[in-house]
Amino acid sequence: MQVVVLLFEGITALDAIGPYEVLARVPDVDVRFAARTPGLIHSATHSPLTLVADYALDDAPRPDILVVPGGPGQAVVCGDETVLNWIRSAHASTRWTTSVCTGALLLGAAGILRGVRATTHWMSLDALREFGAEPVSQRVVVTGKIITSAGVSAGIDMALQLVALAWGEQSAQMIQLGLEYDPRPPFNVGHPDKAPAALVDRILAAKTRSRR
Amino acid sequence: MQVVVLLFEGITALDAIGPYEVLARVPDVDVRFAARTPGLIHSATHSPLTLVADYALDDAPRPDILVVPGGPGQAVVCGDETVLNWIRSAHASTRWTTSVCTGALLLGAAGILRGVRATTHWMSLDALREFGAEPVSQRVVVTGKIITSAGVSAGIDMALQLVALAWGEQSAQMIQLGLEYDPRPPFNVGHPDKAPAALVDRILAAKTRSRR
Protein backbone atom coordinates (compact mmCIF):
# COMPACT_ATOMS: atom_id res chain seq x y z
CA MET A 1 0.00 0.00 0.00
CA GLN A 2 1.48 3.35 -1.03
CA VAL A 3 0.70 6.54 0.88
CA VAL A 4 1.66 9.86 -0.69
CA VAL A 5 1.75 13.01 1.43
CA LEU A 6 1.71 16.19 -0.66
CA LEU A 7 4.20 18.83 0.47
CA PHE A 8 4.32 22.48 -0.61
CA GLU A 9 5.97 25.71 0.49
CA GLY A 10 4.10 27.19 3.44
CA ILE A 11 2.64 23.91 4.64
CA THR A 12 1.66 23.53 8.31
CA ALA A 13 4.07 20.84 9.45
CA LEU A 14 1.78 19.12 11.95
CA ASP A 15 -0.89 18.69 9.24
CA ALA A 16 1.54 16.38 7.45
CA ILE A 17 3.44 14.84 10.36
CA GLY A 18 0.37 13.85 12.40
CA PRO A 19 -0.97 11.48 9.72
CA TYR A 20 2.57 10.45 8.74
CA GLU A 21 3.37 9.29 12.27
CA VAL A 22 0.21 7.15 12.30
CA LEU A 23 0.36 5.73 8.76
CA ALA A 24 4.10 4.99 8.81
CA ARG A 25 3.44 2.55 11.66
CA VAL A 26 1.22 0.30 9.57
CA PRO A 27 3.34 -2.70 8.53
CA ASP A 28 4.34 -2.76 4.84
CA VAL A 29 3.10 0.73 4.09
CA ASP A 30 5.30 2.77 1.78
CA VAL A 31 4.94 6.47 2.70
CA ARG A 32 6.29 9.02 0.20
CA PHE A 33 6.55 12.77 0.51
CA ALA A 34 6.00 14.38 -2.89
CA ALA A 35 6.05 17.97 -4.13
CA ARG A 36 5.84 19.87 -7.41
CA THR A 37 9.58 20.45 -7.06
CA PRO A 38 11.28 17.81 -4.92
CA GLY A 39 13.87 18.84 -2.34
CA LEU A 40 13.70 21.17 0.62
CA ILE A 41 10.23 22.39 1.57
CA HIS A 42 9.82 25.22 4.07
CA SER A 43 6.91 24.77 6.40
CA ALA A 44 5.70 28.38 6.42
CA THR A 45 6.95 31.88 5.67
CA HIS A 46 10.05 32.59 7.79
CA SER A 47 9.65 29.21 9.36
CA PRO A 48 12.70 27.53 10.83
CA LEU A 49 11.35 24.10 9.88
CA THR A 50 12.35 22.38 6.68
CA LEU A 51 10.94 19.09 5.42
CA VAL A 52 12.20 17.11 2.45
CA ALA A 53 10.14 15.92 -0.52
CA ASP A 54 11.94 12.91 -1.97
CA TYR A 55 9.57 12.56 -4.93
CA ALA A 56 8.32 14.76 -7.72
CA LEU A 57 4.58 14.50 -8.34
CA ASP A 58 5.26 12.58 -11.57
CA ASP A 59 7.13 9.97 -9.56
CA ALA A 60 4.12 9.34 -7.33
CA PRO A 61 1.22 9.32 -9.77
CA ARG A 62 -0.93 6.56 -8.29
CA PRO A 63 -1.03 6.56 -4.47
CA ASP A 64 -3.40 4.15 -2.79
CA ILE A 65 -3.85 6.76 -0.08
CA LEU A 66 -3.44 10.48 -0.76
CA VAL A 67 -2.89 12.85 2.16
CA VAL A 68 -3.29 16.56 1.41
CA PRO A 69 -2.22 18.81 4.31
CA GLY A 70 -3.04 22.50 4.62
CA GLY A 71 -1.25 25.61 5.76
CA PRO A 72 -0.80 29.25 4.78
CA GLY A 73 0.82 28.18 1.49
CA GLN A 74 -2.38 26.43 0.37
CA ALA A 75 -3.76 29.66 -1.12
CA VAL A 76 -0.95 29.75 -3.69
CA VAL A 77 -1.22 26.05 -4.51
CA CYS A 78 -4.98 26.50 -5.12
CA GLY A 79 -3.98 28.36 -8.28
CA ASP A 80 -1.34 25.87 -9.41
CA GLU A 81 -2.90 23.75 -12.17
CA THR A 82 0.02 21.32 -12.17
CA VAL A 83 -0.64 20.35 -8.57
CA LEU A 84 -4.44 20.41 -8.98
CA ASN A 85 -4.22 18.16 -12.05
CA TRP A 86 -2.04 15.76 -10.11
CA ILE A 87 -4.54 15.67 -7.22
CA ARG A 88 -7.40 15.08 -9.67
CA SER A 89 -5.57 12.33 -11.48
CA ALA A 90 -4.29 10.64 -8.30
CA HIS A 91 -7.79 10.75 -6.80
CA ALA A 92 -9.15 8.85 -9.81
CA SER A 93 -7.40 5.68 -8.64
CA THR A 94 -6.90 6.12 -4.88
CA ARG A 95 -8.53 3.87 -2.36
CA TRP A 96 -8.71 6.81 0.02
CA THR A 97 -8.28 10.55 -0.61
CA THR A 98 -7.76 12.53 2.58
CA SER A 99 -7.12 16.06 3.75
CA VAL A 100 -6.12 17.82 6.94
CA CYS A 101 -7.06 21.41 7.78
CA THR A 102 -7.13 23.68 4.69
CA GLY A 103 -5.88 20.80 2.57
CA ALA A 104 -9.62 20.34 1.96
CA LEU A 105 -9.57 23.59 -0.03
CA LEU A 106 -6.99 22.01 -2.33
CA LEU A 107 -9.28 19.02 -2.85
CA GLY A 108 -12.03 21.55 -3.52
CA ALA A 109 -9.95 23.53 -6.00
CA ALA A 110 -9.20 20.25 -7.78
CA GLY A 111 -12.94 19.85 -8.22
CA ILE A 112 -13.39 16.68 -6.25
CA LEU A 113 -15.59 17.98 -3.41
CA ARG A 114 -18.65 18.94 -5.47
CA GLY A 115 -21.67 17.71 -3.53
CA VAL A 116 -19.43 16.16 -0.90
CA ARG A 117 -19.92 16.61 2.86
CA ALA A 118 -16.53 17.81 4.05
CA THR A 119 -14.71 19.66 6.81
CA THR A 120 -11.63 21.85 7.24
CA HIS A 121 -10.14 24.28 9.79
CA TRP A 122 -13.02 26.06 11.55
CA MET A 123 -11.90 29.41 10.16
CA SER A 124 -12.20 28.13 6.59
CA LEU A 125 -15.43 26.11 6.75
CA ASP A 126 -17.43 28.63 4.71
CA ALA A 127 -14.80 28.63 1.97
CA LEU A 128 -15.72 25.00 1.21
CA ARG A 129 -18.97 26.24 -0.35
CA GLU A 130 -17.01 27.94 -3.15
CA PHE A 131 -16.12 24.45 -4.35
CA GLY A 132 -19.62 23.04 -4.13
CA ALA A 133 -18.91 21.10 -0.95
CA GLU A 134 -21.27 20.87 2.00
CA PRO A 135 -19.36 22.13 5.06
CA VAL A 136 -19.74 20.04 8.20
CA SER A 137 -18.39 21.16 11.57
CA GLN A 138 -17.03 17.81 12.64
CA ARG A 139 -13.59 16.48 13.58
CA VAL A 140 -13.43 13.92 10.75
CA VAL A 141 -15.88 13.49 7.87
CA VAL A 142 -15.93 10.26 5.84
CA THR A 143 -17.84 10.58 2.55
CA GLY A 144 -17.27 7.51 0.41
CA LYS A 145 -13.52 7.31 -0.10
CA ILE A 146 -12.95 10.99 0.74
CA ILE A 147 -11.95 11.71 4.34
CA THR A 148 -11.55 15.34 5.37
CA SER A 149 -10.54 16.53 8.82
CA ALA A 150 -10.61 19.71 10.89
CA GLY A 151 -7.70 22.02 11.73
CA VAL A 152 -4.03 21.00 12.13
CA SER A 153 -4.14 18.52 15.03
CA ALA A 154 -7.17 16.70 13.57
CA GLY A 155 -4.92 14.83 11.14
CA ILE A 156 -3.98 12.43 13.94
CA ASP A 157 -7.64 11.52 14.58
CA MET A 158 -8.26 11.27 10.84
CA ALA A 159 -5.34 8.93 10.23
CA LEU A 160 -6.29 6.64 13.11
CA GLN A 161 -9.83 6.43 11.75
CA LEU A 162 -8.42 5.72 8.30
CA VAL A 163 -6.24 2.90 9.64
CA ALA A 164 -9.30 1.41 11.33
CA LEU A 165 -11.23 1.55 8.03
CA ALA A 166 -8.43 0.27 5.83
CA TRP A 167 -6.65 -2.23 8.09
CA GLY A 168 -9.10 -2.86 10.92
CA GLU A 169 -9.68 -1.53 14.41
CA GLN A 170 -6.99 -3.66 16.00
CA SER A 171 -4.28 -2.06 13.84
CA ALA A 172 -5.53 1.41 14.69
CA GLN A 173 -5.65 0.60 18.40
CA MET A 174 -2.09 -0.77 18.37
CA ILE A 175 -0.88 2.46 16.79
CA GLN A 176 -2.91 4.67 19.13
CA LEU A 177 -1.41 2.95 22.18
CA GLY A 178 2.07 3.03 20.61
CA LEU A 179 1.79 6.80 20.12
CA GLU A 180 0.36 7.04 23.65
CA TYR A 181 -2.45 9.06 22.11
CA ASP A 182 -4.41 9.77 25.25
CA PRO A 183 -4.65 13.53 24.84
CA ARG A 184 -5.00 15.92 27.77
CA PRO A 185 -5.51 19.38 26.28
CA PRO A 186 -4.75 21.85 29.08
CA PHE A 187 -7.84 23.96 28.27
CA ASN A 188 -11.30 23.22 26.93
CA VAL A 189 -10.99 25.79 24.12
CA GLY A 190 -9.94 23.71 21.10
CA HIS A 191 -13.09 24.42 19.10
CA PRO A 192 -14.96 27.73 18.67
CA ASP A 193 -18.13 26.13 20.12
CA LYS A 194 -16.26 25.68 23.42
CA ALA A 195 -13.95 28.69 23.49
CA PRO A 196 -15.00 32.02 25.02
CA ALA A 197 -16.32 34.40 22.35
CA ALA A 198 -13.59 36.91 23.18
CA LEU A 199 -10.91 34.33 22.33
CA VAL A 200 -12.57 33.47 19.02
CA ASP A 201 -12.87 37.18 18.16
CA ARG A 202 -9.21 37.75 18.99
CA ILE A 203 -8.09 35.01 16.58
CA LEU A 204 -10.41 36.20 13.82
CA ALA A 205 -9.14 39.78 14.28
CA ALA A 206 -5.54 38.61 14.07
CA LYS A 207 -6.35 36.75 10.85
CA THR A 208 -7.99 39.81 9.32
CA ARG A 209 -4.97 41.94 10.24
CA SER A 210 -2.56 39.46 8.68
CA ARG A 211 -4.54 39.56 5.43
CA ARG A 212 -4.14 43.32 5.02
CA MET B 1 13.09 33.90 23.58
CA GLN B 2 15.06 31.14 21.86
CA VAL B 3 13.74 27.58 21.64
CA VAL B 4 16.11 24.83 20.54
CA VAL B 5 14.74 21.46 19.45
CA LEU B 6 17.37 18.73 19.45
CA LEU B 7 17.33 16.49 16.38
CA PHE B 8 19.13 13.19 15.91
CA GLU B 9 19.06 10.22 13.54
CA GLY B 10 16.17 7.93 14.41
CA ILE B 11 14.05 10.61 16.05
CA THR B 12 10.26 10.17 16.21
CA ALA B 13 9.10 13.08 14.07
CA LEU B 14 5.89 13.86 15.97
CA ASP B 15 7.89 14.16 19.23
CA ALA B 16 9.60 17.19 17.68
CA ILE B 17 6.87 18.59 15.43
CA GLY B 18 4.11 18.60 18.06
CA PRO B 19 5.93 21.03 20.37
CA TYR B 20 7.36 22.91 17.37
CA GLU B 21 3.89 23.62 15.97
CA VAL B 22 2.81 25.04 19.35
CA LEU B 23 5.94 27.01 20.25
CA ALA B 24 6.50 28.49 16.78
CA ARG B 25 3.12 30.24 17.15
CA VAL B 26 4.23 32.30 20.14
CA PRO B 27 5.04 35.78 18.83
CA ASP B 28 8.75 36.65 18.72
CA VAL B 29 9.93 33.17 19.53
CA ASP B 30 13.01 32.01 17.63
CA VAL B 31 12.81 28.22 17.15
CA ARG B 32 15.99 26.45 16.03
CA PHE B 33 16.53 22.82 15.09
CA ALA B 34 20.00 21.72 16.16
CA ALA B 35 21.93 18.47 15.81
CA ARG B 36 25.43 17.13 16.45
CA THR B 37 25.94 17.28 12.68
CA PRO B 38 23.68 19.83 10.98
CA GLY B 39 21.93 18.92 7.74
CA LEU B 40 19.54 16.15 6.83
CA ILE B 41 18.20 14.10 9.74
CA HIS B 42 16.30 10.88 9.12
CA SER B 43 13.40 10.33 11.42
CA ALA B 44 13.88 6.59 11.97
CA THR B 45 15.53 3.59 10.37
CA HIS B 46 14.28 3.22 6.79
CA SER B 47 11.99 6.15 7.35
CA PRO B 48 10.86 8.16 4.37
CA LEU B 49 10.79 11.35 6.46
CA THR B 50 13.72 13.72 6.52
CA LEU B 51 13.98 16.81 8.70
CA VAL B 52 16.67 19.47 8.50
CA ALA B 53 18.85 20.69 11.37
CA ASP B 54 19.99 24.20 10.49
CA TYR B 55 22.28 24.53 13.49
CA ALA B 56 25.16 22.61 14.98
CA LEU B 57 24.96 22.19 18.76
CA ASP B 58 27.81 24.70 19.18
CA ASP B 59 25.73 27.29 17.32
CA ALA B 60 22.86 26.92 19.80
CA PRO B 61 24.62 26.74 23.14
CA ARG B 62 22.22 28.73 25.32
CA PRO B 63 18.54 28.10 24.54
CA ASP B 64 15.96 29.65 26.82
CA ILE B 65 13.81 26.60 26.19
CA LEU B 66 15.30 23.21 25.36
CA VAL B 67 13.09 20.55 23.75
CA VAL B 68 14.48 17.01 23.70
CA PRO B 69 12.37 14.59 21.63
CA GLY B 70 12.66 10.82 21.73
CA GLY B 71 12.55 7.97 19.25
CA PRO B 72 14.33 4.73 18.45
CA GLY B 73 17.60 6.63 17.85
CA GLN B 74 17.67 7.84 21.44
CA ALA B 75 19.49 4.68 22.59
CA VAL B 76 22.54 5.60 20.49
CA VAL B 77 22.50 9.26 21.53
CA CYS B 78 22.44 8.15 25.20
CA GLY B 79 26.04 7.06 24.67
CA ASP B 80 27.16 10.18 22.81
CA GLU B 81 29.06 12.36 25.30
CA THR B 82 29.14 15.32 22.89
CA VAL B 83 25.35 15.52 22.85
CA LEU B 84 25.01 14.75 26.57
CA ASN B 85 27.54 17.47 27.45
CA TRP B 86 25.62 19.93 25.31
CA ILE B 87 22.33 19.03 27.04
CA ARG B 88 24.01 19.40 30.46
CA SER B 89 25.55 22.74 29.56
CA ALA B 90 22.40 24.11 27.87
CA HIS B 91 20.30 23.04 30.86
CA ALA B 92 22.54 25.09 33.19
CA SER B 93 21.11 28.31 31.76
CA THR B 94 17.68 27.36 30.34
CA ARG B 95 14.48 28.80 31.70
CA TRP B 96 12.76 25.52 30.82
CA THR B 97 14.21 22.14 29.94
CA THR B 98 11.65 19.81 28.38
CA SER B 99 11.37 16.33 26.92
CA VAL B 100 8.88 14.31 24.92
CA CYS B 101 8.63 10.51 25.04
CA THR B 102 12.03 8.83 25.45
CA GLY B 103 13.71 12.22 25.23
CA ALA B 104 13.49 11.98 29.03
CA LEU B 105 16.06 9.17 28.91
CA LEU B 106 18.46 11.60 27.23
CA LEU B 107 17.89 14.11 30.03
CA GLY B 108 18.50 11.23 32.41
CA ALA B 109 21.70 10.13 30.66
CA ALA B 110 22.89 13.75 30.87
CA GLY B 111 22.49 13.43 34.64
CA ILE B 112 19.87 16.10 35.13
CA LEU B 113 16.99 13.93 36.37
CA ARG B 114 18.55 12.72 39.62
CA GLY B 115 15.86 12.95 42.30
CA VAL B 116 13.46 14.48 39.78
CA ARG B 117 9.85 13.34 39.31
CA ALA B 118 9.60 12.68 35.57
CA THR B 119 7.69 10.81 32.89
CA THR B 120 8.32 9.27 29.47
CA HIS B 121 6.67 6.80 27.06
CA TRP B 122 4.78 4.21 29.12
CA MET B 123 7.02 1.43 27.81
CA SER B 124 10.12 3.19 29.13
CA LEU B 125 8.92 4.44 32.53
CA ASP B 126 11.00 1.95 34.52
CA ALA B 127 14.14 2.93 32.63
CA LEU B 128 13.96 6.37 34.26
CA ARG B 129 15.07 4.77 37.55
CA GLU B 130 18.48 3.98 36.05
CA PHE B 131 19.10 7.73 36.03
CA GLY B 132 17.92 8.33 39.58
CA ALA B 133 14.60 9.84 38.47
CA GLU B 134 11.27 9.09 40.10
CA PRO B 135 8.95 7.76 37.34
CA VAL B 136 5.43 9.20 37.33
CA SER B 137 2.71 7.83 35.06
CA GLN B 138 1.26 11.17 34.07
CA ARG B 139 0.77 13.01 30.76
CA VAL B 140 3.00 15.99 31.68
CA VAL B 141 5.18 16.37 34.77
CA VAL B 142 6.47 19.80 35.81
CA THR B 143 9.31 19.64 38.36
CA GLY B 144 10.86 23.05 38.81
CA LYS B 145 12.06 24.10 35.38
CA ILE B 146 12.10 20.53 34.04
CA ILE B 147 8.99 19.45 32.12
CA THR B 148 8.81 15.86 30.90
CA SER B 149 5.94 14.36 28.95
CA ALA B 150 4.60 10.95 27.99
CA GLY B 151 4.84 9.16 24.63
CA VAL B 152 4.97 10.84 21.19
CA SER B 153 1.65 12.73 21.02
CA ALA B 154 2.10 14.10 24.57
CA GLY B 155 4.47 16.77 23.28
CA ILE B 156 1.49 18.83 22.13
CA ASP B 157 -0.03 18.84 25.63
CA MET B 158 3.39 19.56 27.14
CA ALA B 159 4.06 22.52 24.86
CA LEU B 160 0.65 24.08 25.48
CA GLN B 161 1.21 23.76 29.22
CA LEU B 162 4.66 25.32 28.79
CA VAL B 163 3.22 28.25 26.84
CA ALA B 164 0.69 28.79 29.65
CA LEU B 165 3.50 28.80 32.23
CA ALA B 166 5.91 30.95 30.26
CA TRP B 167 3.58 33.37 28.43
CA GLY B 168 0.25 33.04 30.24
CA GLU B 169 -2.94 31.06 29.76
CA GLN B 170 -4.37 33.41 27.15
CA SER B 171 -1.43 32.79 24.80
CA ALA B 172 -1.78 29.03 25.25
CA GLN B 173 -5.54 29.17 24.62
CA MET B 174 -5.09 31.23 21.43
CA ILE B 175 -2.67 28.61 20.13
CA GLN B 176 -4.87 25.68 21.17
CA LEU B 177 -7.83 27.15 19.29
CA GLY B 178 -5.64 28.04 16.31
CA LEU B 179 -4.45 24.43 16.09
CA GLU B 180 -8.06 23.31 16.60
CA TYR B 181 -6.74 21.06 19.31
CA ASP B 182 -9.98 19.45 20.35
CA PRO B 183 -8.88 15.85 20.06
CA ARG B 184 -11.26 12.98 19.33
CA PRO B 185 -9.24 9.79 19.60
CA PRO B 186 -11.27 7.09 17.83
CA PHE B 187 -10.67 4.58 20.62
CA ASN B 188 -10.21 4.79 24.37
CA VAL B 189 -6.95 2.85 24.32
CA GLY B 190 -4.26 5.56 24.34
CA HIS B 191 -2.82 4.55 27.70
CA PRO B 192 -2.10 1.04 29.05
CA ASP B 193 -4.42 1.71 32.02
CA LYS B 194 -7.31 1.98 29.55
CA ALA B 195 -6.32 -0.47 26.82
CA PRO B 196 -7.31 -4.14 26.92
CA ALA B 197 -4.52 -6.27 28.42
CA ALA B 198 -4.27 -8.28 25.20
CA LEU B 199 -3.46 -5.11 23.24
CA VAL B 200 -0.78 -4.07 25.72
CA ASP B 201 0.74 -7.56 25.62
CA ARG B 202 0.77 -7.51 21.82
CA ILE B 203 2.74 -4.24 21.75
CA LEU B 204 5.19 -5.42 24.40
CA ALA B 205 5.72 -8.68 22.49
CA ALA B 206 6.38 -6.76 19.26
CA LYS B 207 8.93 -4.62 21.09
CA THR B 208 10.70 -7.66 22.51
CA ARG B 209 10.83 -9.26 19.04
CA SER B 210 12.29 -6.11 17.47
CA ARG B 211 15.07 -6.07 20.11
CA ARG B 212 16.30 -9.53 19.19
Short mmCIF file of C-alpha atoms in Angstrom, two decimals, chain B residues 51-183:
data_model
loop_
_atom_site.label_atom_id
_atom_site.label_comp_id
_atom_site.label_asym_id
_atom_site.label_seq_id
_atom_site.Cartn_x
_atom_site.Cartn_y
_atom_site.Cartn_z
CA LEU B 51 13.98 16.81 8.70
CA VAL B 52 16.67 19.47 8.50
CA ALA B 53 18.85 20.69 11.37
CA ASP B 54 19.99 24.20 10.49
CA TYR B 55 22.28 24.53 13.49
CA ALA B 56 25.16 22.61 14.98
CA LEU B 57 24.96 22.19 18.76
CA ASP B 58 27.81 24.70 19.18
CA ASP B 59 25.73 27.29 17.32
CA ALA B 60 22.86 26.92 19.80
CA PRO B 61 24.62 26.74 23.14
CA ARG B 62 22.22 28.73 25.32
CA PRO B 63 18.54 28.10 24.54
CA ASP B 64 15.96 29.65 26.82
CA ILE B 65 13.81 26.60 26.19
CA LEU B 66 15.30 23.21 25.36
CA VAL B 67 13.09 20.55 23.75
CA VAL B 68 14.48 17.01 23.70
CA PRO B 69 12.37 14.59 21.63
CA GLY B 70 12.66 10.82 21.73
CA GLY B 71 12.55 7.97 19.25
CA PRO B 72 14.33 4.73 18.45
CA GLY B 73 17.60 6.63 17.85
CA GLN B 74 17.67 7.84 21.44
CA ALA B 75 19.49 4.68 22.59
CA VAL B 76 22.54 5.60 20.49
CA VAL B 77 22.50 9.26 21.53
CA CYS B 78 22.44 8.15 25.20
CA GLY B 79 26.04 7.06 24.67
CA ASP B 80 27.16 10.18 22.81
CA GLU B 81 29.06 12.36 25.30
CA THR B 82 29.14 15.32 22.89
CA VAL B 83 25.35 15.52 22.85
CA LEU B 84 25.01 14.75 26.57
CA ASN B 85 27.54 17.47 27.45
CA TRP B 86 25.62 19.93 25.31
CA ILE B 87 22.33 19.03 27.04
CA ARG B 88 24.01 19.40 30.46
CA SER B 89 25.55 22.74 29.56
CA ALA B 90 22.40 24.11 27.87
CA HIS B 91 20.30 23.04 30.86
CA ALA B 92 22.54 25.09 33.19
CA SER B 93 21.11 28.31 31.76
CA THR B 94 17.68 27.36 30.34
CA ARG B 95 14.48 28.80 31.70
CA TRP B 96 12.76 25.52 30.82
CA THR B 97 14.21 22.14 29.94
CA THR B 98 11.65 19.81 28.38
CA SER B 99 11.37 16.33 26.92
CA VAL B 100 8.88 14.31 24.92
CA CYS B 101 8.63 10.51 25.04
CA THR B 102 12.03 8.83 25.45
CA GLY B 103 13.71 12.22 25.23
CA ALA B 104 13.49 11.98 29.03
CA LEU B 105 16.06 9.17 28.91
CA LEU B 106 18.46 11.60 27.23
CA LEU B 107 17.89 14.11 30.03
CA GLY B 108 18.50 11.23 32.41
CA ALA B 109 21.70 10.13 30.66
CA ALA B 110 22.89 13.75 30.87
CA GLY B 111 22.49 13.43 34.64
CA ILE B 112 19.87 16.10 35.13
CA LEU B 113 16.99 13.93 36.37
CA ARG B 114 18.55 12.72 39.62
CA GLY B 115 15.86 12.95 42.30
CA VAL B 116 13.46 14.48 39.78
CA ARG B 117 9.85 13.34 39.31
CA ALA B 118 9.60 12.68 35.57
CA THR B 119 7.69 10.81 32.89
CA THR B 120 8.32 9.27 29.47
CA HIS B 121 6.67 6.80 27.06
CA TRP B 122 4.78 4.21 29.12
CA MET B 123 7.02 1.43 27.81
CA SER B 124 10.12 3.19 29.13
CA LEU B 125 8.92 4.44 32.53
CA ASP B 126 11.00 1.95 34.52
CA ALA B 127 14.14 2.93 32.63
CA LEU B 128 13.96 6.37 34.26
CA ARG B 129 15.07 4.77 37.55
CA GLU B 130 18.48 3.98 36.05
CA PHE B 131 19.10 7.73 36.03
CA GLY B 132 17.92 8.33 39.58
CA ALA B 133 14.60 9.84 38.47
CA GLU B 134 11.27 9.09 40.10
CA PRO B 135 8.95 7.76 37.34
CA VAL B 136 5.43 9.20 37.33
CA SER B 137 2.71 7.83 35.06
CA GLN B 138 1.26 11.17 34.07
CA ARG B 139 0.77 13.01 30.76
CA VAL B 140 3.00 15.99 31.68
CA VAL B 141 5.18 16.37 34.77
CA VAL B 142 6.47 19.80 35.81
CA THR B 143 9.31 19.64 38.36
CA GLY B 144 10.86 23.05 38.81
CA LYS B 145 12.06 24.10 35.38
CA ILE B 146 12.10 20.53 34.04
CA ILE B 147 8.99 19.45 32.12
CA THR B 148 8.81 15.86 30.90
CA SER B 149 5.94 14.36 28.95
CA ALA B 150 4.60 10.95 27.99
CA GLY B 151 4.84 9.16 24.63
CA VAL B 152 4.97 10.84 21.19
CA SER B 153 1.65 12.73 21.02
CA ALA B 154 2.10 14.10 24.57
CA GLY B 155 4.47 16.77 23.28
CA ILE B 156 1.49 18.83 22.13
CA ASP B 157 -0.03 18.84 25.63
CA MET B 158 3.39 19.56 27.14
CA ALA B 159 4.06 22.52 24.86
CA LEU B 160 0.65 24.08 25.48
CA GLN B 161 1.21 23.76 29.22
CA LEU B 162 4.66 25.32 28.79
CA VAL B 163 3.22 28.25 26.84
CA ALA B 164 0.69 28.79 29.65
CA LEU B 165 3.50 28.80 32.23
CA ALA B 166 5.91 30.95 30.26
CA TRP B 167 3.58 33.37 28.43
CA GLY B 168 0.25 33.04 30.24
CA GLU B 169 -2.94 31.06 29.76
CA GLN B 170 -4.37 33.41 27.15
CA SER B 171 -1.43 32.79 24.80
CA ALA B 172 -1.78 29.03 25.25
CA GLN B 173 -5.54 29.17 24.62
CA MET B 174 -5.09 31.23 21.43
CA ILE B 175 -2.67 28.61 20.13
CA GLN B 176 -4.87 25.68 21.17
CA LEU B 177 -7.83 27.15 19.29
CA GLY B 178 -5.64 28.04 16.31
CA LEU B 179 -4.45 24.43 16.09
CA GLU B 180 -8.06 23.31 16.60
CA TYR B 181 -6.74 21.06 19.31
CA ASP B 182 -9.98 19.45 20.35
CA PRO B 183 -8.88 15.85 20.06
#
